[in-house]
mmCIF file of C-alpha atoms in Angstrom:
data_model
loop_
_atom_site.group_PDB
_atom_site.id
_atom_site.type_symbol
_atom_site.label_atom_id
_atom_site.label_comp_id
_atom_site.label_asym_id
_atom_site.label_seq_id
_atom_site.Cartn_x
_atom_site.Cartn_y
_atom_site.Cartn_z
ATOM 1 C CA MET P 1 17.197 28.710 9.251
ATOM 2 C CA PRO P 2 18.266 26.144 10.437
ATOM 3 C CA LEU P 3 18.755 28.171 13.660
ATOM 4 C CA LEU P 4 15.856 27.846 16.076
ATOM 5 C CA PHE P 5 16.331 31.127 17.975
ATOM 6 C CA GLN P 6 17.072 34.098 15.708
ATOM 7 C CA ARG P 7 16.960 37.856 15.904
ATOM 8 C CA ASP P 8 17.201 40.591 13.296
ATOM 9 C CA ILE P 9 20.363 42.696 13.368
ATOM 10 C CA GLY P 10 20.221 45.117 10.486
ATOM 11 C CA THR P 11 19.525 43.065 7.397
ATOM 12 C CA GLU P 12 20.881 39.827 8.893
ATOM 13 C CA HIS P 13 19.322 37.001 10.860
ATOM 14 C CA ARG P 14 21.650 36.026 13.676
ATOM 15 C CA THR P 15 21.354 33.391 16.361
ATOM 16 C CA PHE P 16 20.823 34.286 20.009
ATOM 17 C CA THR P 17 23.923 33.736 22.066
ATOM 18 C CA PRO P 18 23.715 31.490 25.162
ATOM 19 C CA THR P 19 24.196 34.592 27.349
ATOM 20 C CA ALA P 20 21.310 36.387 25.664
ATOM 21 C CA LEU P 21 19.037 33.385 26.157
ATOM 22 C CA ARG P 22 19.896 33.221 29.854
ATOM 23 C CA LYS P 23 19.121 36.935 30.273
ATOM 24 C CA LEU P 24 15.770 36.579 28.505
ATOM 25 C CA LEU P 25 14.890 33.625 30.725
ATOM 26 C CA ILE P 26 15.882 35.455 33.911
ATOM 27 C CA ASN P 27 13.854 38.515 32.901
ATOM 28 C CA ALA P 28 10.816 36.341 32.193
ATOM 29 C CA LEU P 29 11.089 34.686 35.623
ATOM 30 C CA VAL P 30 11.430 38.052 37.361
ATOM 31 C CA ALA P 31 8.296 39.266 35.597
ATOM 32 C CA THR P 32 6.310 36.280 36.888
ATOM 33 C CA GLY P 33 7.323 36.913 40.514
ATOM 34 C CA LEU P 34 7.698 33.162 41.133
ATOM 35 C CA THR P 35 9.911 32.068 44.020
ATOM 36 C CA ASP P 36 11.337 28.791 45.271
ATOM 37 C CA ALA P 37 10.638 27.080 48.604
ATOM 38 C CA ALA P 38 13.074 29.425 50.362
ATOM 39 C CA GLY P 39 11.363 32.515 48.973
ATOM 40 C CA GLU P 40 14.174 33.315 46.560
ATOM 41 C CA PRO P 41 13.476 34.169 42.909
ATOM 42 C CA LEU P 42 13.477 31.156 40.632
ATOM 43 C CA ILE P 43 16.563 30.663 38.518
ATOM 44 C CA PHE P 44 16.456 28.569 35.383
ATOM 45 C CA SER P 45 19.064 27.750 32.773
ATOM 46 C CA PRO P 46 18.399 26.541 29.220
ATOM 47 C CA HIS P 47 19.799 23.144 30.221
ATOM 48 C CA ASP P 48 17.046 22.761 32.824
ATOM 49 C CA PHE P 49 14.544 22.316 30.025
ATOM 50 C CA ARG P 50 16.381 19.152 28.909
ATOM 51 C CA ARG P 51 15.894 17.781 32.395
ATOM 52 C CA ILE P 52 12.229 18.755 32.421
ATOM 53 C CA PHE P 53 11.670 17.140 29.019
ATOM 54 C CA VAL P 54 13.412 13.876 29.919
ATOM 55 C CA THR P 55 11.663 13.635 33.276
ATOM 56 C CA ASP P 56 8.228 14.261 31.781
ATOM 57 C CA ALA P 57 8.851 11.850 28.896
ATOM 58 C CA ILE P 58 10.008 8.979 31.126
ATOM 59 C CA MET P 59 7.168 9.548 33.600
ATOM 60 C CA ASN P 60 4.712 9.247 30.695
ATOM 61 C CA GLY P 61 6.019 5.928 29.418
ATOM 62 C CA LEU P 62 9.092 6.680 27.316
ATOM 63 C CA PRO P 63 11.682 3.911 27.945
ATOM 64 C CA PRO P 64 14.770 5.391 29.628
ATOM 65 C CA HIS P 65 17.116 3.986 26.988
ATOM 66 C CA ILE P 66 15.156 5.863 24.302
ATOM 67 C CA GLY P 67 15.563 9.056 26.321
ATOM 68 C CA GLN P 68 19.285 8.331 26.453
ATOM 69 C CA VAL P 69 19.451 8.211 22.657
ATOM 70 C CA ILE P 70 17.446 11.426 22.290
ATOM 71 C CA CYS P 71 19.755 13.276 24.683
ATOM 72 C CA GLY P 72 22.899 11.793 23.211
ATOM 73 C CA HIS P 73 24.156 10.470 26.547
ATOM 74 C CA LYS P 74 26.869 7.830 26.587
ATOM 75 C CA SER P 75 25.558 6.339 29.837
ATOM 76 C CA LEU P 76 22.014 5.582 30.935
ATOM 77 C CA ASP P 77 22.996 6.730 34.430
ATOM 78 C CA THR P 78 23.386 10.273 33.076
ATOM 79 C CA THR P 79 19.856 10.215 31.697
ATOM 80 C CA MET P 80 18.409 8.808 34.935
ATOM 81 C CA GLY P 81 20.338 11.434 36.891
ATOM 82 C CA TYR P 82 18.362 14.217 35.249
ATOM 83 C CA LYS P 83 15.725 13.586 37.899
ATOM 84 C CA ALA P 84 15.556 11.475 41.020
ATOM 85 C CA ILE P 85 13.195 9.016 39.367
ATOM 86 C CA TYR P 86 12.413 6.332 41.909
ATOM 87 C CA PRO P 87 12.436 2.685 40.787
ATOM 88 C CA ALA P 88 8.704 2.376 41.446
ATOM 89 C CA GLU P 89 8.001 5.319 39.159
ATOM 90 C CA THR P 90 10.143 3.837 36.430
ATOM 91 C CA ILE P 91 8.428 0.444 36.730
ATOM 92 C CA GLU P 92 4.958 1.978 36.603
ATOM 93 C CA ALA P 93 5.883 4.113 33.611
ATOM 94 C CA HIS P 94 7.294 1.072 31.803
ATOM 95 C CA ARG P 95 4.187 -0.973 32.579
ATOM 96 C CA ALA P 96 2.011 1.798 31.201
ATOM 97 C CA PHE P 97 4.135 1.881 28.050
ATOM 98 C CA ILE P 98 3.868 -1.910 27.587
ATOM 99 C CA ALA P 99 0.117 -1.831 28.181
ATOM 100 C CA HIS P 100 -0.243 0.845 25.529
ATOM 101 C CA ARG P 101 1.818 -1.175 23.061
ATOM 102 C CA ARG P 102 -0.228 -4.300 23.709
ATOM 103 C CA ALA P 103 -3.471 -2.395 23.214
ATOM 104 C CA THR P 104 -2.382 -1.465 19.702
ATOM 105 C CA ARG P 105 -1.403 -5.020 18.705
ATOM 106 C CA PRO P 106 -3.732 -7.837 17.566
ATOM 107 C CA SER P 107 -5.324 -9.625 20.512
ATOM 108 C CA GLU P 108 -4.598 -13.077 19.045
ATOM 109 C CA GLU P 109 -0.898 -12.535 19.762
ATOM 110 C CA TYR P 110 -1.662 -12.705 23.482
ATOM 111 C CA ARG P 111 -3.877 -15.793 23.480
ATOM 112 C CA THR P 112 -3.335 -18.696 25.869
ATOM 113 C CA PRO P 113 -1.115 -21.386 24.284
ATOM 114 C CA THR P 114 -2.598 -24.833 23.704
ATOM 115 C CA GLU P 115 -1.266 -27.909 25.485
ATOM 116 C CA GLU P 116 0.429 -29.080 22.275
ATOM 117 C CA GLU P 117 2.174 -25.716 21.901
ATOM 118 C CA TRP P 118 3.363 -25.816 25.512
ATOM 119 C CA ASP P 119 4.680 -29.369 25.075
ATOM 120 C CA ALA P 120 6.550 -28.379 21.926
ATOM 121 C CA PHE P 121 7.954 -25.296 23.658
ATOM 122 C CA LEU P 122 9.173 -27.220 26.706
ATOM 123 C CA ALA P 123 10.543 -30.052 24.584
ATOM 124 C CA HIS P 124 12.681 -27.557 22.709
ATOM 125 C CA PHE P 125 14.563 -26.820 25.939
ATOM 126 C CA GLU P 126 14.455 -30.300 27.400
ATOM 127 C CA LYS P 127 15.882 -31.876 24.264
ATOM 128 C CA ARG P 128 18.255 -28.994 23.467
ATOM 129 C CA LYS P 129 17.700 -28.752 19.737
ATOM 130 C CA VAL P 130 20.678 -28.056 17.491
ATOM 131 C CA SER P 131 20.897 -27.624 13.729
ATOM 132 C CA ILE P 132 21.462 -31.295 12.841
ATOM 133 C CA GLY P 133 19.814 -33.120 15.743
ATOM 134 C CA THR P 134 19.420 -33.153 19.511
ATOM 135 C CA CYS P 135 22.153 -32.579 22.089
ATOM 136 C CA ALA P 136 22.089 -34.888 25.133
ATOM 137 C CA ARG P 137 24.537 -32.752 27.131
ATOM 138 C CA ALA P 138 23.249 -31.816 30.598
ATOM 139 C CA PHE P 139 22.120 -28.261 31.163
ATOM 140 C CA SER P 140 24.672 -25.852 32.687
ATOM 141 C CA SER P 141 27.487 -28.236 31.718
ATOM 142 C CA PRO P 142 30.365 -27.004 29.527
ATOM 143 C CA CYS P 143 30.715 -28.260 25.975
ATOM 144 C CA VAL P 144 34.151 -29.869 25.626
ATOM 145 C CA HIS P 145 33.837 -29.750 21.845
ATOM 146 C CA GLU P 146 33.219 -25.996 21.863
ATOM 147 C CA HIS P 147 29.881 -26.566 20.122
ATOM 148 C CA ALA P 148 31.437 -28.541 17.241
ATOM 149 C CA CYS P 149 28.402 -30.833 17.334
ATOM 150 C CA LEU P 150 29.538 -32.920 14.392
ATOM 151 C CA ARG P 151 32.385 -34.382 16.463
ATOM 152 C CA CYS P 152 30.373 -34.868 19.659
ATOM 153 C CA SER P 153 29.198 -38.333 20.679
ATOM 154 C CA LEU P 154 26.297 -36.761 22.617
ATOM 155 C CA LEU P 155 24.670 -35.546 19.430
ATOM 156 C CA ARG P 156 21.655 -37.588 18.343
ATOM 157 C CA PRO P 157 21.357 -36.881 14.613
ATOM 158 C CA ASP P 158 17.974 -36.123 13.130
ATOM 159 C CA PRO P 159 17.118 -38.433 10.187
ATOM 160 C CA ALA P 160 15.467 -35.466 8.478
ATOM 161 C CA GLN P 161 18.903 -33.810 8.326
ATOM 162 C CA ARG P 162 20.558 -36.691 6.473
ATOM 163 C CA GLY P 163 20.832 -34.684 3.266
ATOM 164 C CA ARG P 164 22.582 -31.868 5.085
ATOM 165 C CA LEU P 165 24.975 -34.294 6.751
ATOM 166 C CA GLU P 166 25.822 -35.777 3.376
ATOM 167 C CA GLU P 167 26.601 -32.299 2.057
ATOM 168 C CA ILE P 168 28.837 -31.653 5.057
ATOM 169 C CA ARG P 169 30.630 -34.976 4.525
ATOM 170 C CA ASP P 170 31.216 -34.298 0.825
ATOM 171 C CA ASN P 171 32.449 -30.795 1.614
ATOM 172 C CA LEU P 172 34.895 -32.158 4.187
ATOM 173 C CA ILE P 173 36.252 -34.677 1.681
ATOM 174 C CA ALA P 174 36.813 -31.870 -0.817
ATOM 175 C CA ARG P 175 38.488 -29.690 1.793
ATOM 176 C CA ILE P 176 40.816 -32.517 2.842
ATOM 177 C CA ALA P 177 41.811 -33.062 -0.790
ATOM 178 C CA GLU P 178 42.475 -29.347 -1.187
ATOM 179 C CA ALA P 179 44.533 -29.224 2.024
ATOM 180 C CA GLU P 180 46.639 -32.185 0.880
ATOM 181 C CA ARG P 181 47.150 -30.607 -2.531
ATOM 182 C CA GLU P 182 48.155 -27.219 -1.073
ATOM 183 C CA GLY P 183 50.222 -28.690 1.711
ATOM 184 C CA TRP P 184 48.107 -27.321 4.575
ATOM 185 C CA LEU P 185 49.173 -30.055 6.954
ATOM 186 C CA GLY P 186 47.935 -28.212 10.038
ATOM 187 C CA GLU P 187 44.303 -28.396 8.889
ATOM 188 C CA ILE P 188 44.191 -31.967 7.638
ATOM 189 C CA GLU P 189 43.990 -33.615 11.067
ATOM 190 C CA GLY P 190 41.089 -31.448 12.232
ATOM 191 C CA LEU P 191 39.210 -31.995 8.980
ATOM 192 C CA ARG P 192 39.649 -35.746 9.271
ATOM 193 C CA ILE P 193 38.226 -35.707 12.797
ATOM 194 C CA SER P 194 35.184 -33.805 11.529
ATOM 195 C CA LEU P 195 34.836 -36.220 8.610
ATOM 196 C CA ALA P 196 34.886 -39.195 10.982
ATOM 197 C CA GLY P 197 32.171 -37.508 13.024
ATOM 198 C CA ALA P 198 30.005 -36.913 9.950
ATOM 199 C CA GLU P 199 30.362 -40.520 8.821
ATOM 200 C CA ASP P 200 29.543 -41.734 12.324
ATOM 201 C CA LYS P 201 26.370 -39.652 12.426
ATOM 202 C CA LEU P 202 25.279 -40.972 9.025
ATOM 203 C CA ALA P 203 25.915 -44.528 10.203
ATOM 204 C CA ARG P 204 23.817 -43.939 13.308
ATOM 205 C CA ILE P 205 20.949 -42.671 11.163
ATOM 206 C CA ASP P 206 21.194 -45.803 9.011
ATOM 207 C CA GLN P 207 21.155 -48.014 12.111
ATOM 208 C CA ARG P 208 18.012 -46.354 13.399
ATOM 209 C CA SER P 209 16.351 -46.724 9.999
ATOM 210 C CA SER P 210 17.253 -50.427 9.703
ATOM 211 C CA ARG P 211 15.498 -51.247 12.965
ATOM 212 C CA ALA P 212 12.115 -50.754 11.338
ATOM 213 C CA ILE P 213 10.917 -54.168 10.065
ATOM 214 C CA ASP P 214 8.103 -54.414 7.559
ATOM 215 C CA LEU P 215 5.794 -57.159 8.784
ATOM 216 C CA GLY P 216 3.428 -56.782 5.859
ATOM 217 C CA MET P 217 -0.349 -56.864 5.989
ATOM 218 C CA PRO P 218 -1.919 -59.484 8.271
ATOM 219 C CA GLY P 219 -3.616 -62.363 6.417
ATOM 220 C CA ARG P 220 -5.836 -65.315 7.201
ATOM 221 C CA ALA P 221 -3.883 -68.463 8.018
ATOM 222 C CA ALA P 222 -4.805 -71.571 6.003
ATOM 223 C CA GLY P 223 -5.877 -74.556 8.165
ATOM 224 C CA PRO P 224 -7.597 -77.961 7.895
ATOM 225 C CA VAL P 225 -11.236 -77.974 6.913
ATOM 226 C CA ASP P 226 -13.642 -79.103 9.644
ATOM 227 C CA SER P 227 -15.615 -82.086 8.223
ATOM 228 C CA THR P 228 -18.497 -81.466 10.603
ATOM 229 C CA MET P 229 -19.103 -77.968 9.105
ATOM 230 C CA PRO P 230 -22.047 -77.812 6.643
ATOM 231 C CA ALA P 231 -21.074 -77.898 2.973
ATOM 232 C CA GLN P 232 -22.405 -74.405 2.304
ATOM 233 C CA ARG P 233 -20.340 -73.056 5.236
ATOM 234 C CA ARG P 234 -17.214 -74.921 4.016
ATOM 235 C CA SER P 235 -17.589 -73.442 0.549
#
């Protein structure tokens, strides 16, 4: 051990050489009398068994990229070249593998989503959620701010993220003070732009909150008493 193929030579255990393995394989094939399509004796090399293993594994559902890792190939094309596996065969093998995986998982994971779940799922993409609000930038359009959402005028801040925005604002103020103290003039301008963006987003949240007007509970308006109404009704 840890050698797989060993033989006894005197008192030692030695590994079979590649040449010895090839000779043993050739002798075994000759003893079987098997021939190829042209009638010639079959010839196998030890490396052929890697090809047979990979082919059989992929045909029985092993994902090709897993076979690549097992064989230690740098490229998936090398693994797929071990056999002329047609695309249809690969697709069917992958489908069989997925079906087997699904059969072993809880069935509730594959239930039909409710209408509310679908609406929430679609709204996530339609509204383009970001960490501190919603981005109004059109899909497939480049972001001129390089995803610095705090500076972007298209960001609609989420009131629930006000506390986080306040933390960002306070952190920016501290960083600006540090930059001024250390003389990092190149960073001050960018930090001030971000600070202006944070303050703008907080102001927009306050504006949205101030639009809500408390009308109070509705009450009964006081009016003149009808003299024709019976006394017991008036009381």
